[in-house]
Amino acid sequence: MTLAIDWIWLLLALPVAFGLGWFFSRLDVWHWKMESRHQPRAYFKGLNYLLSGQQDAAIDSFIEAVQNDPDTSELHFTLGNLFRRRGEYDRAVRVHEHLLARADLSQADRQRAQFALAQDYAKAGLLDRAEAAIKGTNLVLAELQSKEAQQLLLSIYERGRDWAGAALMAEHLEASGAGNYTKRRAHYLCEQQLFEVAIALSPTSPRAYMELARKHADAGDFAASNDLLALAARHAPQALPLLASQLLASAKTDEQQQAAIQTLAAAYQDTHSLGVLEALIGVGWMDARTAYVAHLTKEPSLIAASHLIESPQLVEVQAALQKATEPLKRYRCAACGFEAKQYFWQCPGCQAWDSYPFKRVEEL
Ligand SMILES: [Zn+2]
């Protein structure tokens, strides 16, 4: 009996549920139609312009839209960031400046727009304006964004070669837990020729030893130069392929030379670094031919092979191999892939610090 009643209820409930579903779906469509009727025409006009490639006309329409409707500010942030990413900085600046000119913009959005404007200027290379824009934001920004702002300010100082400003900002970032900036701060000190301070700050960074040693060698003080490079070899052994020939050149006494050769020979046994081997061959530590044959049994190196066939009968083969090995002798940024003959402490491609391995492309 109860079973039969349940069935009747179910049969009655089905059309009711169907009817309700239809009613709500109509309500949805009606609601959507009402909403789109309220969307400003300028917004659609802007979209049309954008789709037909008329970007300036599109921006004008979007600016009109944002003046009529405060809710479209999000669209402008998106548009501004899009322009900045495409390298169209003047357009990005226009979008963000118009946002800032609005009286009804919320405080949070104003900060965001100010920060976006600073990024536009920084990317466009207008560092003074970027700095001015970002200093306007620092006060009220939320914790995360203010860290972002400090990072942007840091890169602005770096690009403007304001090393004292960069160091101050790096200290701020470090204090707020944004990571370790010690090695970077040591580079800032090197840029200011404050090598001793840099060594005290970051004893495992090779740059300050090397640059100060070069300065002493240029002034004829090879003893000081050799001491520094010996320290570098001890504290930053990873950089030996880069500083091997400098270390040997600074060793003027027999004792210094023996010590240098001993250090480098041990490093070569460990790492098979061609940079170290080339420096050792340069001072006659080993016959070049024997050394490169031995090296080839350890590493399949085209650079070693090209050294090996240096003979008068094979001049053309040697020249061809030489040409083929040129790209293998470059240093390559691990962050962006930028390659260069010269070693860089800061990548000219992506501005990253210490992003070049000490070994050359063939040995990576
Ligand atoms: Zn790079």
mmCIF file of C-alpha atoms and ligand atoms in Angstrom:
data_model
loop_
_atom_site.group_PDB
_atom_site.id
_atom_site.type_symbol
_atom_site.label_atom_id
_atom_site.label_comp_id
_atom_site.label_asym_id
_atom_site.label_seq_id
_atom_site.Cartn_x
_atom_site.Cartn_y
_atom_site.Cartn_z
ATOM 1 C CA MET A 1 0.000 0.000 0.000
ATOM 2 C CA THR A 2 2.726 2.534 1.002
ATOM 3 C CA LEU A 3 4.655 1.522 -2.127
ATOM 4 C CA ALA A 4 1.701 2.450 -4.378
ATOM 5 C CA ILE A 5 1.338 5.910 -2.763
ATOM 6 C CA ASP A 6 5.083 6.597 -3.270
ATOM 7 C CA TRP A 7 4.687 5.870 -6.982
ATOM 8 C CA ILE A 8 1.776 8.279 -7.300
ATOM 9 C CA TRP A 9 3.789 11.057 -5.607
ATOM 10 C CA LEU A 10 6.685 10.440 -7.888
ATOM 11 C CA LEU A 11 4.462 10.608 -11.013
ATOM 12 C CA LEU A 12 3.003 13.904 -9.781
ATOM 13 C CA ALA A 13 6.398 15.367 -8.877
ATOM 14 C CA LEU A 14 8.014 14.808 -12.275
ATOM 15 C CA PRO A 15 6.053 17.404 -14.315
ATOM 16 C CA VAL A 16 6.334 19.900 -11.434
ATOM 17 C CA ALA A 17 10.142 19.547 -11.400
ATOM 18 C CA PHE A 18 10.236 19.905 -15.162
ATOM 19 C CA GLY A 19 8.115 23.042 -14.998
ATOM 20 C CA LEU A 20 10.314 24.594 -12.324
ATOM 21 C CA GLY A 21 13.446 23.850 -14.362
ATOM 22 C CA TRP A 22 11.958 25.569 -17.402
ATOM 23 C CA PHE A 23 10.881 28.575 -15.337
ATOM 24 C CA PHE A 24 14.351 29.074 -13.817
ATOM 25 C CA SER A 25 16.109 28.683 -17.146
ATOM 26 C CA ARG A 26 13.880 31.441 -18.584
ATOM 27 C CA LEU A 27 14.634 33.570 -15.526
ATOM 28 C CA ASP A 28 18.368 33.114 -16.220
ATOM 29 C CA VAL A 29 18.059 34.217 -19.848
ATOM 30 C CA TRP A 30 15.938 37.211 -18.808
ATOM 31 C CA HIS A 31 18.475 38.179 -16.151
ATOM 32 C CA TRP A 32 21.347 37.919 -18.660
ATOM 33 C CA LYS A 33 19.426 40.060 -21.172
ATOM 34 C CA MET A 34 18.824 42.728 -18.536
ATOM 35 C CA GLU A 35 22.521 42.713 -17.598
ATOM 36 C CA SER A 36 23.838 42.985 -21.132
ATOM 37 C CA ARG A 37 21.415 45.847 -21.786
ATOM 38 C CA HIS A 38 23.225 47.689 -19.004
ATOM 39 C CA GLN A 39 26.703 47.064 -20.421
ATOM 40 C CA PRO A 40 28.032 50.324 -21.888
ATOM 41 C CA ARG A 41 28.046 50.509 -25.648
ATOM 42 C CA ALA A 42 31.591 51.864 -25.558
ATOM 43 C CA TYR A 43 32.774 48.537 -24.163
ATOM 44 C CA PHE A 44 31.491 46.614 -27.191
ATOM 45 C CA LYS A 45 32.730 49.304 -29.538
ATOM 46 C CA GLY A 46 36.180 48.899 -27.953
ATOM 47 C CA LEU A 47 36.072 45.137 -28.398
ATOM 48 C CA ASN A 48 35.126 45.625 -32.045
ATOM 49 C CA TYR A 49 38.040 47.988 -32.617
ATOM 50 C CA LEU A 50 40.398 45.606 -30.839
ATOM 51 C CA LEU A 51 39.267 42.685 -32.992
ATOM 52 C CA SER A 52 39.710 44.701 -36.188
ATOM 53 C CA GLY A 53 43.247 45.700 -35.194
ATOM 54 C CA GLN A 54 42.500 49.386 -34.454
ATOM 55 C CA GLN A 55 44.140 49.428 -31.056
ATOM 56 C CA ASP A 56 44.239 53.198 -30.512
ATOM 57 C CA ALA A 57 40.532 53.542 -31.272
ATOM 58 C CA ALA A 58 39.943 50.535 -29.001
ATOM 59 C CA ILE A 59 41.746 52.196 -26.098
ATOM 60 C CA ASP A 60 39.741 55.391 -26.569
ATOM 61 C CA SER A 61 36.542 53.360 -26.380
ATOM 62 C CA PHE A 62 37.696 51.472 -23.311
ATOM 63 C CA ILE A 63 38.633 54.730 -21.635
ATOM 64 C CA GLU A 64 35.134 56.008 -22.411
ATOM 65 C CA ALA A 65 33.739 52.783 -20.968
ATOM 66 C CA VAL A 66 35.717 53.094 -17.760
ATOM 67 C CA GLN A 67 34.511 56.678 -17.289
ATOM 68 C CA ASN A 68 30.901 55.525 -17.519
ATOM 69 C CA ASP A 69 31.207 52.355 -15.534
ATOM 70 C CA PRO A 70 33.488 51.873 -12.527
ATOM 71 C CA ASP A 71 33.216 48.078 -12.798
ATOM 72 C CA THR A 72 35.378 47.893 -15.928
ATOM 73 C CA SER A 73 38.612 48.840 -14.130
ATOM 74 C CA GLU A 74 39.585 45.144 -14.074
ATOM 75 C CA LEU A 75 39.396 45.122 -17.857
ATOM 76 C CA HIS A 76 41.782 48.059 -17.952
ATOM 77 C CA PHE A 77 44.312 46.363 -15.716
ATOM 78 C CA THR A 78 44.227 43.370 -18.047
ATOM 79 C CA LEU A 79 44.541 45.563 -21.107
ATOM 80 C CA GLY A 80 47.391 47.605 -19.602
ATOM 81 C CA ASN A 81 49.342 44.493 -18.619
ATOM 82 C CA LEU A 82 48.740 43.069 -22.076
ATOM 83 C CA PHE A 83 50.209 46.155 -23.731
ATOM 84 C CA ARG A 84 53.213 46.130 -21.397
ATOM 85 C CA ARG A 85 53.906 42.467 -22.151
ATOM 86 C CA ARG A 86 53.779 43.242 -25.888
ATOM 87 C CA GLY A 87 56.303 46.032 -25.399
ATOM 88 C CA GLU A 88 53.756 48.782 -26.185
ATOM 89 C CA TYR A 89 54.696 50.869 -23.169
ATOM 90 C CA ASP A 90 53.139 54.164 -24.266
ATOM 91 C CA ARG A 91 49.773 52.426 -24.594
ATOM 92 C CA ALA A 92 50.158 50.714 -21.209
ATOM 93 C CA VAL A 93 51.014 54.082 -19.649
ATOM 94 C CA ARG A 94 47.920 55.687 -21.225
ATOM 95 C CA VAL A 95 45.632 52.986 -19.841
ATOM 96 C CA HIS A 96 47.054 53.207 -16.338
ATOM 97 C CA GLU A 97 47.159 57.006 -16.289
ATOM 98 C CA HIS A 98 43.494 57.163 -17.235
ATOM 99 C CA LEU A 99 42.679 54.746 -14.445
ATOM 100 C CA LEU A 100 44.528 56.976 -12.006
ATOM 101 C CA ALA A 101 42.723 60.071 -13.258
ATOM 102 C CA ARG A 102 39.389 58.618 -12.165
ATOM 103 C CA ALA A 103 37.971 60.157 -9.030
ATOM 104 C CA ASP A 104 35.889 57.114 -8.057
ATOM 105 C CA LEU A 105 38.751 54.584 -8.108
ATOM 106 C CA SER A 106 39.077 52.651 -4.854
ATOM 107 C CA GLN A 107 42.223 53.162 -2.772
ATOM 108 C CA ALA A 108 43.374 49.587 -3.431
ATOM 109 C CA ASP A 109 42.883 49.928 -7.199
ATOM 110 C CA ARG A 110 44.668 53.286 -7.148
ATOM 111 C CA GLN A 111 47.713 51.622 -5.542
ATOM 112 C CA ARG A 112 47.538 48.835 -8.075
ATOM 113 C CA ALA A 113 47.364 51.269 -10.996
ATOM 114 C CA GLN A 114 50.264 53.285 -9.576
ATOM 115 C CA PHE A 115 52.338 50.111 -9.273
ATOM 116 C CA ALA A 116 51.387 49.042 -12.816
ATOM 117 C CA LEU A 117 52.431 52.480 -14.074
ATOM 118 C CA ALA A 118 55.806 52.107 -12.347
ATOM 119 C CA GLN A 119 56.266 48.759 -14.094
ATOM 120 C CA ASP A 120 55.417 50.360 -17.469
ATOM 121 C CA TYR A 121 58.033 53.076 -16.960
ATOM 122 C CA ALA A 122 60.653 50.596 -15.709
ATOM 123 C CA LYS A 123 60.151 48.389 -18.759
ATOM 124 C CA ALA A 124 60.318 51.410 -21.041
ATOM 125 C CA GLY A 125 63.641 52.399 -19.448
ATOM 126 C CA LEU A 126 62.265 55.627 -17.923
ATOM 127 C CA LEU A 127 63.812 54.884 -14.561
ATOM 128 C CA ASP A 128 63.279 58.302 -12.922
ATOM 129 C CA ARG A 129 59.564 58.191 -13.621
ATOM 130 C CA ALA A 130 59.374 54.556 -12.533
ATOM 131 C CA GLU A 131 61.016 55.410 -9.242
ATOM 132 C CA ALA A 132 58.699 58.379 -8.691
ATOM 133 C CA ALA A 133 55.639 56.261 -9.491
ATOM 134 C CA ILE A 134 56.634 53.420 -7.216
ATOM 135 C CA LYS A 135 57.471 55.677 -4.301
ATOM 136 C CA GLY A 136 53.861 56.838 -4.473
ATOM 137 C CA THR A 137 52.713 53.274 -3.793
ATOM 138 C CA ASN A 138 54.979 52.129 -0.995
ATOM 139 C CA LEU A 139 52.936 53.528 1.880
ATOM 140 C CA VAL A 140 49.621 51.699 1.689
ATOM 141 C CA LEU A 141 50.436 48.591 -0.342
ATOM 142 C CA ALA A 142 49.620 45.222 1.165
ATOM 143 C CA GLU A 143 52.554 43.105 2.389
ATOM 144 C CA LEU A 144 52.943 40.970 -0.736
ATOM 145 C CA GLN A 145 52.583 43.832 -3.157
ATOM 146 C CA SER A 146 54.969 45.987 -1.240
ATOM 147 C CA LYS A 147 57.526 43.192 -1.520
ATOM 148 C CA GLU A 148 56.836 43.208 -5.256
ATOM 149 C CA ALA A 149 57.245 46.961 -5.270
ATOM 150 C CA GLN A 150 60.569 46.684 -3.451
ATOM 151 C CA GLN A 151 61.759 44.086 -5.940
ATOM 152 C CA LEU A 152 60.802 46.378 -8.815
ATOM 153 C CA LEU A 153 62.546 49.291 -7.129
ATOM 154 C CA LEU A 154 65.624 47.085 -6.712
ATOM 155 C CA SER A 155 65.742 46.354 -10.429
ATOM 156 C CA ILE A 156 65.235 50.066 -11.161
ATOM 157 C CA TYR A 157 68.236 50.941 -8.964
ATOM 158 C CA GLU A 158 70.305 48.185 -10.598
ATOM 159 C CA ARG A 159 69.511 49.357 -14.101
ATOM 160 C CA GLY A 160 70.250 52.942 -13.127
ATOM 161 C CA ARG A 161 73.528 51.696 -11.591
ATOM 162 C CA ASP A 162 72.533 53.249 -8.251
ATOM 163 C CA TRP A 163 74.358 50.584 -6.244
ATOM 164 C CA ALA A 164 73.909 52.197 -2.836
ATOM 165 C CA GLY A 165 70.138 52.424 -3.397
ATOM 166 C CA ALA A 166 70.081 48.826 -4.633
ATOM 167 C CA ALA A 167 71.989 47.638 -1.552
ATOM 168 C CA LEU A 168 69.552 49.408 0.764
ATOM 169 C CA MET A 169 66.570 47.861 -1.002
ATOM 170 C CA ALA A 170 68.208 44.401 -0.945
ATOM 171 C CA GLU A 171 68.667 44.765 2.821
ATOM 172 C CA HIS A 172 64.981 45.709 3.181
ATOM 173 C CA LEU A 173 63.944 42.663 1.163
ATOM 174 C CA GLU A 174 66.216 40.385 3.156
ATOM 175 C CA ALA A 175 64.826 41.758 6.429
ATOM 176 C CA SER A 176 61.257 41.134 5.263
ATOM 177 C CA GLY A 177 62.115 37.485 4.522
ATOM 178 C CA ALA A 178 62.230 37.729 0.711
ATOM 179 C CA GLY A 179 65.338 35.525 0.457
ATOM 180 C CA ASN A 180 69.097 35.814 0.654
ATOM 181 C CA TYR A 181 70.649 38.755 -1.199
ATOM 182 C CA THR A 182 74.210 38.391 0.150
ATOM 183 C CA LYS A 183 75.844 37.429 -3.160
ATOM 184 C CA ARG A 184 73.992 40.159 -4.981
ATOM 185 C CA ARG A 185 75.021 42.757 -2.415
ATOM 186 C CA ALA A 186 78.633 41.611 -2.864
ATOM 187 C CA HIS A 187 78.270 42.399 -6.577
ATOM 188 C CA TYR A 188 76.945 45.879 -5.747
ATOM 189 C CA LEU A 189 80.063 46.433 -3.608
ATOM 190 C CA CYS A 190 82.302 45.253 -6.468
ATOM 191 C CA GLU A 191 80.552 47.704 -8.795
ATOM 192 C CA GLN A 192 81.558 50.444 -6.321
ATOM 193 C CA GLN A 193 85.152 49.112 -6.171
ATOM 194 C CA LEU A 194 84.652 48.219 -2.487
ATOM 195 C CA PHE A 195 86.317 44.831 -2.916
ATOM 196 C CA GLU A 196 87.481 44.271 0.670
ATOM 197 C CA VAL A 197 83.977 44.922 2.002
ATOM 198 C CA ALA A 198 82.585 42.546 -0.608
ATOM 199 C CA ILE A 199 85.001 39.776 0.459
ATOM 200 C CA ALA A 200 84.074 40.291 4.109
ATOM 201 C CA LEU A 201 80.368 40.142 3.247
ATOM 202 C CA SER A 202 80.480 37.116 0.944
ATOM 203 C CA PRO A 203 83.794 35.196 1.214
ATOM 204 C CA THR A 204 82.652 32.467 -1.199
ATOM 205 C CA SER A 205 81.984 34.882 -4.091
ATOM 206 C CA PRO A 206 84.975 34.841 -6.476
ATOM 207 C CA ARG A 207 84.468 38.192 -8.179
ATOM 208 C CA ALA A 208 85.900 40.553 -5.547
ATOM 209 C CA TYR A 209 89.122 38.481 -5.182
ATOM 210 C CA MET A 210 89.585 38.418 -8.953
ATOM 211 C CA GLU A 211 88.963 42.117 -9.569
ATOM 212 C CA LEU A 212 91.047 43.282 -6.616
ATOM 213 C CA ALA A 213 93.853 40.903 -7.712
ATOM 214 C CA ARG A 214 93.749 42.406 -11.199
ATOM 215 C CA LYS A 215 93.996 45.887 -9.705
ATOM 216 C CA HIS A 216 97.078 44.886 -7.658
ATOM 217 C CA ALA A 217 98.672 43.161 -10.670
ATOM 218 C CA ASP A 218 98.094 46.266 -12.811
ATOM 219 C CA ALA A 219 99.912 48.283 -10.128
ATOM 220 C CA GLY A 220 102.789 45.760 -10.171
ATOM 221 C CA ASP A 221 101.993 44.210 -6.771
ATOM 222 C CA PHE A 222 101.985 40.543 -7.807
ATOM 223 C CA ALA A 223 102.457 39.247 -4.276
ATOM 224 C CA ALA A 224 99.143 40.777 -3.156
ATOM 225 C CA SER A 225 97.507 39.630 -6.379
ATOM 226 C CA ASN A 226 98.705 36.053 -5.841
ATOM 227 C CA ASP A 227 97.571 36.002 -2.203
ATOM 228 C CA LEU A 228 94.055 37.061 -3.215
ATOM 229 C CA LEU A 229 93.769 34.506 -6.001
ATOM 230 C CA ALA A 230 95.041 31.752 -3.723
ATOM 231 C CA LEU A 231 92.279 32.755 -1.290
ATOM 232 C CA ALA A 232 89.738 32.684 -4.125
ATOM 233 C CA ALA A 233 90.915 29.192 -5.109
ATOM 234 C CA ARG A 234 90.386 28.033 -1.534
ATOM 235 C CA HIS A 235 87.024 29.742 -0.841
ATOM 236 C CA ALA A 236 85.450 29.559 -4.318
ATOM 237 C CA PRO A 237 86.978 26.464 -5.985
ATOM 238 C CA GLN A 238 83.994 26.253 -8.361
ATOM 239 C CA ALA A 239 85.411 29.348 -10.128
ATOM 240 C CA LEU A 240 88.848 27.776 -10.850
ATOM 241 C CA PRO A 241 88.185 27.284 -14.591
ATOM 242 C CA LEU A 242 87.648 31.054 -14.791
ATOM 243 C CA LEU A 243 90.567 32.218 -12.639
ATOM 244 C CA ALA A 244 93.197 29.522 -13.438
ATOM 245 C CA SER A 245 95.256 31.526 -15.909
ATOM 246 C CA GLN A 246 95.065 34.676 -13.735
ATOM 247 C CA LEU A 247 96.320 32.660 -10.748
ATOM 248 C CA LEU A 248 99.286 31.287 -12.721
ATOM 249 C CA ALA A 249 100.126 34.702 -14.178
ATOM 250 C CA SER A 250 100.281 36.220 -10.688
ATOM 251 C CA ALA A 251 102.639 33.501 -9.376
ATOM 252 C CA LYS A 252 106.061 35.106 -9.776
ATOM 253 C CA THR A 253 108.137 33.110 -7.277
ATOM 254 C CA ASP A 254 108.868 29.379 -7.646
ATOM 255 C CA GLU A 255 107.068 28.696 -4.414
ATOM 256 C CA GLN A 256 103.929 30.513 -5.571
ATOM 257 C CA GLN A 257 104.026 28.748 -8.924
ATOM 258 C CA GLN A 258 104.387 25.319 -7.316
ATOM 259 C CA ALA A 259 101.441 26.064 -5.042
ATOM 260 C CA ALA A 260 99.290 27.276 -7.939
ATOM 261 C CA ILE A 261 100.149 24.270 -10.122
ATOM 262 C CA GLN A 262 99.426 21.895 -7.263
ATOM 263 C CA THR A 263 96.002 23.501 -6.651
ATOM 264 C CA LEU A 264 95.091 23.471 -10.334
ATOM 265 C CA ALA A 265 96.349 19.943 -11.017
ATOM 266 C CA ALA A 266 94.246 18.649 -8.120
ATOM 267 C CA ALA A 267 91.217 20.576 -9.418
ATOM 268 C CA TYR A 268 91.743 19.127 -12.885
ATOM 269 C CA GLN A 269 91.877 15.577 -11.506
ATOM 270 C CA ASP A 270 88.518 16.217 -9.813
ATOM 271 C CA THR A 271 86.616 18.135 -12.461
ATOM 272 C CA HIS A 272 88.354 17.515 -15.857
ATOM 273 C CA SER A 273 87.838 21.210 -16.529
ATOM 274 C CA LEU A 274 89.304 22.207 -19.875
ATOM 275 C CA GLY A 275 89.770 25.804 -18.668
ATOM 276 C CA VAL A 276 92.059 24.557 -15.886
ATOM 277 C CA LEU A 277 93.936 22.212 -18.261
ATOM 278 C CA GLU A 278 94.529 24.960 -20.841
ATOM 279 C CA ALA A 279 96.020 27.210 -18.146
ATOM 280 C CA LEU A 280 98.303 24.384 -16.945
ATOM 281 C CA ILE A 281 99.487 23.629 -20.494
ATOM 282 C CA GLY A 282 100.153 27.352 -20.910
ATOM 283 C CA VAL A 283 102.845 27.247 -18.194
ATOM 284 C CA GLY A 284 104.362 24.015 -19.546
ATOM 285 C CA TRP A 285 103.049 21.788 -16.760
ATOM 286 C CA MET A 286 102.496 19.082 -19.349
ATOM 287 C CA ASP A 287 103.164 18.660 -23.072
ATOM 288 C CA ALA A 288 100.057 19.892 -24.921
ATOM 289 C CA ARG A 289 99.775 16.807 -27.128
ATOM 290 C CA THR A 290 100.017 14.341 -24.253
ATOM 291 C CA ALA A 291 97.615 16.395 -22.143
ATOM 292 C CA TYR A 292 94.899 16.640 -24.825
ATOM 293 C CA VAL A 293 95.163 12.928 -25.734
ATOM 294 C CA ALA A 294 94.766 12.083 -22.065
ATOM 295 C CA HIS A 295 91.846 14.532 -21.813
ATOM 296 C CA LEU A 296 90.074 12.935 -24.788
ATOM 297 C CA THR A 297 90.145 9.557 -23.061
ATOM 298 C CA LYS A 298 88.134 11.181 -20.238
ATOM 299 C CA GLU A 299 85.870 13.643 -22.065
ATOM 300 C CA PRO A 300 84.686 13.624 -25.734
ATOM 301 C CA SER A 301 85.724 17.247 -26.269
ATOM 302 C CA LEU A 302 85.779 18.831 -29.713
ATOM 303 C CA ILE A 303 87.801 21.760 -28.326
ATOM 304 C CA ALA A 304 90.524 19.357 -27.079
ATOM 305 C CA ALA A 305 90.461 17.557 -30.440
ATOM 306 C CA SER A 306 90.940 20.828 -32.318
ATOM 307 C CA HIS A 307 93.996 21.636 -30.150
ATOM 308 C CA LEU A 308 95.399 18.188 -30.871
ATOM 309 C CA ILE A 309 95.572 18.504 -34.645
ATOM 310 C CA GLU A 310 97.556 21.760 -34.577
ATOM 311 C CA SER A 311 100.171 20.815 -37.206
ATOM 312 C CA PRO A 312 101.449 22.493 -40.437
ATOM 313 C CA GLN A 313 100.034 19.718 -42.658
ATOM 314 C CA LEU A 314 96.523 20.102 -41.323
ATOM 315 C CA VAL A 315 96.099 23.886 -41.344
ATOM 316 C CA GLU A 316 92.774 23.784 -43.234
ATOM 317 C CA VAL A 317 91.333 20.989 -41.072
ATOM 318 C CA GLN A 318 92.441 22.904 -37.995
ATOM 319 C CA ALA A 319 90.784 26.105 -39.288
ATOM 320 C CA ALA A 320 87.525 24.252 -39.998
ATOM 321 C CA LEU A 321 87.529 22.638 -36.555
ATOM 322 C CA GLN A 322 88.401 25.964 -34.954
ATOM 323 C CA LYS A 323 85.344 27.529 -36.561
ATOM 324 C CA ALA A 324 83.147 24.637 -35.489
ATOM 325 C CA THR A 325 84.289 24.895 -31.888
ATOM 326 C CA GLU A 326 83.749 28.665 -31.531
ATOM 327 C CA PRO A 327 80.126 28.287 -30.312
ATOM 328 C CA LEU A 328 81.287 25.620 -27.836
ATOM 329 C CA LYS A 329 83.719 28.020 -26.193
ATOM 330 C CA ARG A 330 81.007 30.447 -25.120
ATOM 331 C CA TYR A 331 79.495 30.915 -21.690
ATOM 332 C CA ARG A 332 75.734 30.435 -21.484
ATOM 333 C CA CYS A 333 73.293 32.014 -19.028
ATOM 334 C CA ALA A 334 71.447 29.256 -17.143
ATOM 335 C CA ALA A 335 68.433 31.523 -16.676
ATOM 336 C CA CYS A 336 67.762 32.750 -20.231
ATOM 337 C CA GLY A 337 70.227 30.974 -22.539
ATOM 338 C CA PHE A 338 72.102 34.141 -23.591
ATOM 339 C CA GLU A 339 75.559 33.123 -24.892
ATOM 340 C CA ALA A 340 78.732 35.200 -24.837
ATOM 341 C CA LYS A 341 82.468 34.787 -25.433
ATOM 342 C CA GLN A 342 83.118 36.785 -22.284
ATOM 343 C CA TYR A 343 82.129 35.758 -18.762
ATOM 344 C CA PHE A 344 79.408 37.944 -17.181
ATOM 345 C CA TRP A 345 78.597 38.326 -13.479
ATOM 346 C CA GLN A 346 75.247 39.808 -14.465
ATOM 347 C CA CYS A 347 73.531 38.537 -17.602
ATOM 348 C CA PRO A 348 73.127 41.271 -20.246
ATOM 349 C CA GLY A 349 70.132 39.340 -21.574
ATOM 350 C CA CYS A 350 67.977 38.849 -18.476
ATOM 351 C CA GLN A 351 69.816 40.868 -15.790
ATOM 352 C CA ALA A 352 70.152 37.807 -13.520
ATOM 353 C CA TRP A 353 73.201 37.718 -11.214
ATOM 354 C CA ASP A 354 75.581 34.724 -11.065
ATOM 355 C CA SER A 355 73.546 32.941 -13.738
ATOM 356 C CA TYR A 356 76.564 31.888 -15.844
ATOM 357 C CA PRO A 357 78.210 28.551 -14.979
ATOM 358 C CA PHE A 358 82.019 28.802 -14.802
ATOM 359 C CA LYS A 359 82.364 26.116 -17.454
ATOM 360 C CA ARG A 360 81.891 26.790 -21.124
ATOM 361 C CA VAL A 361 79.059 25.429 -23.289
ATOM 362 C CA GLU A 362 80.847 22.237 -24.381
ATOM 363 C CA GLU A 363 81.476 21.182 -20.795
ATOM 364 C CA LEU A 364 77.964 21.788 -19.473
HETATM 365 ZN ZN ZN B 1 70.317 35.552 -18.818
#
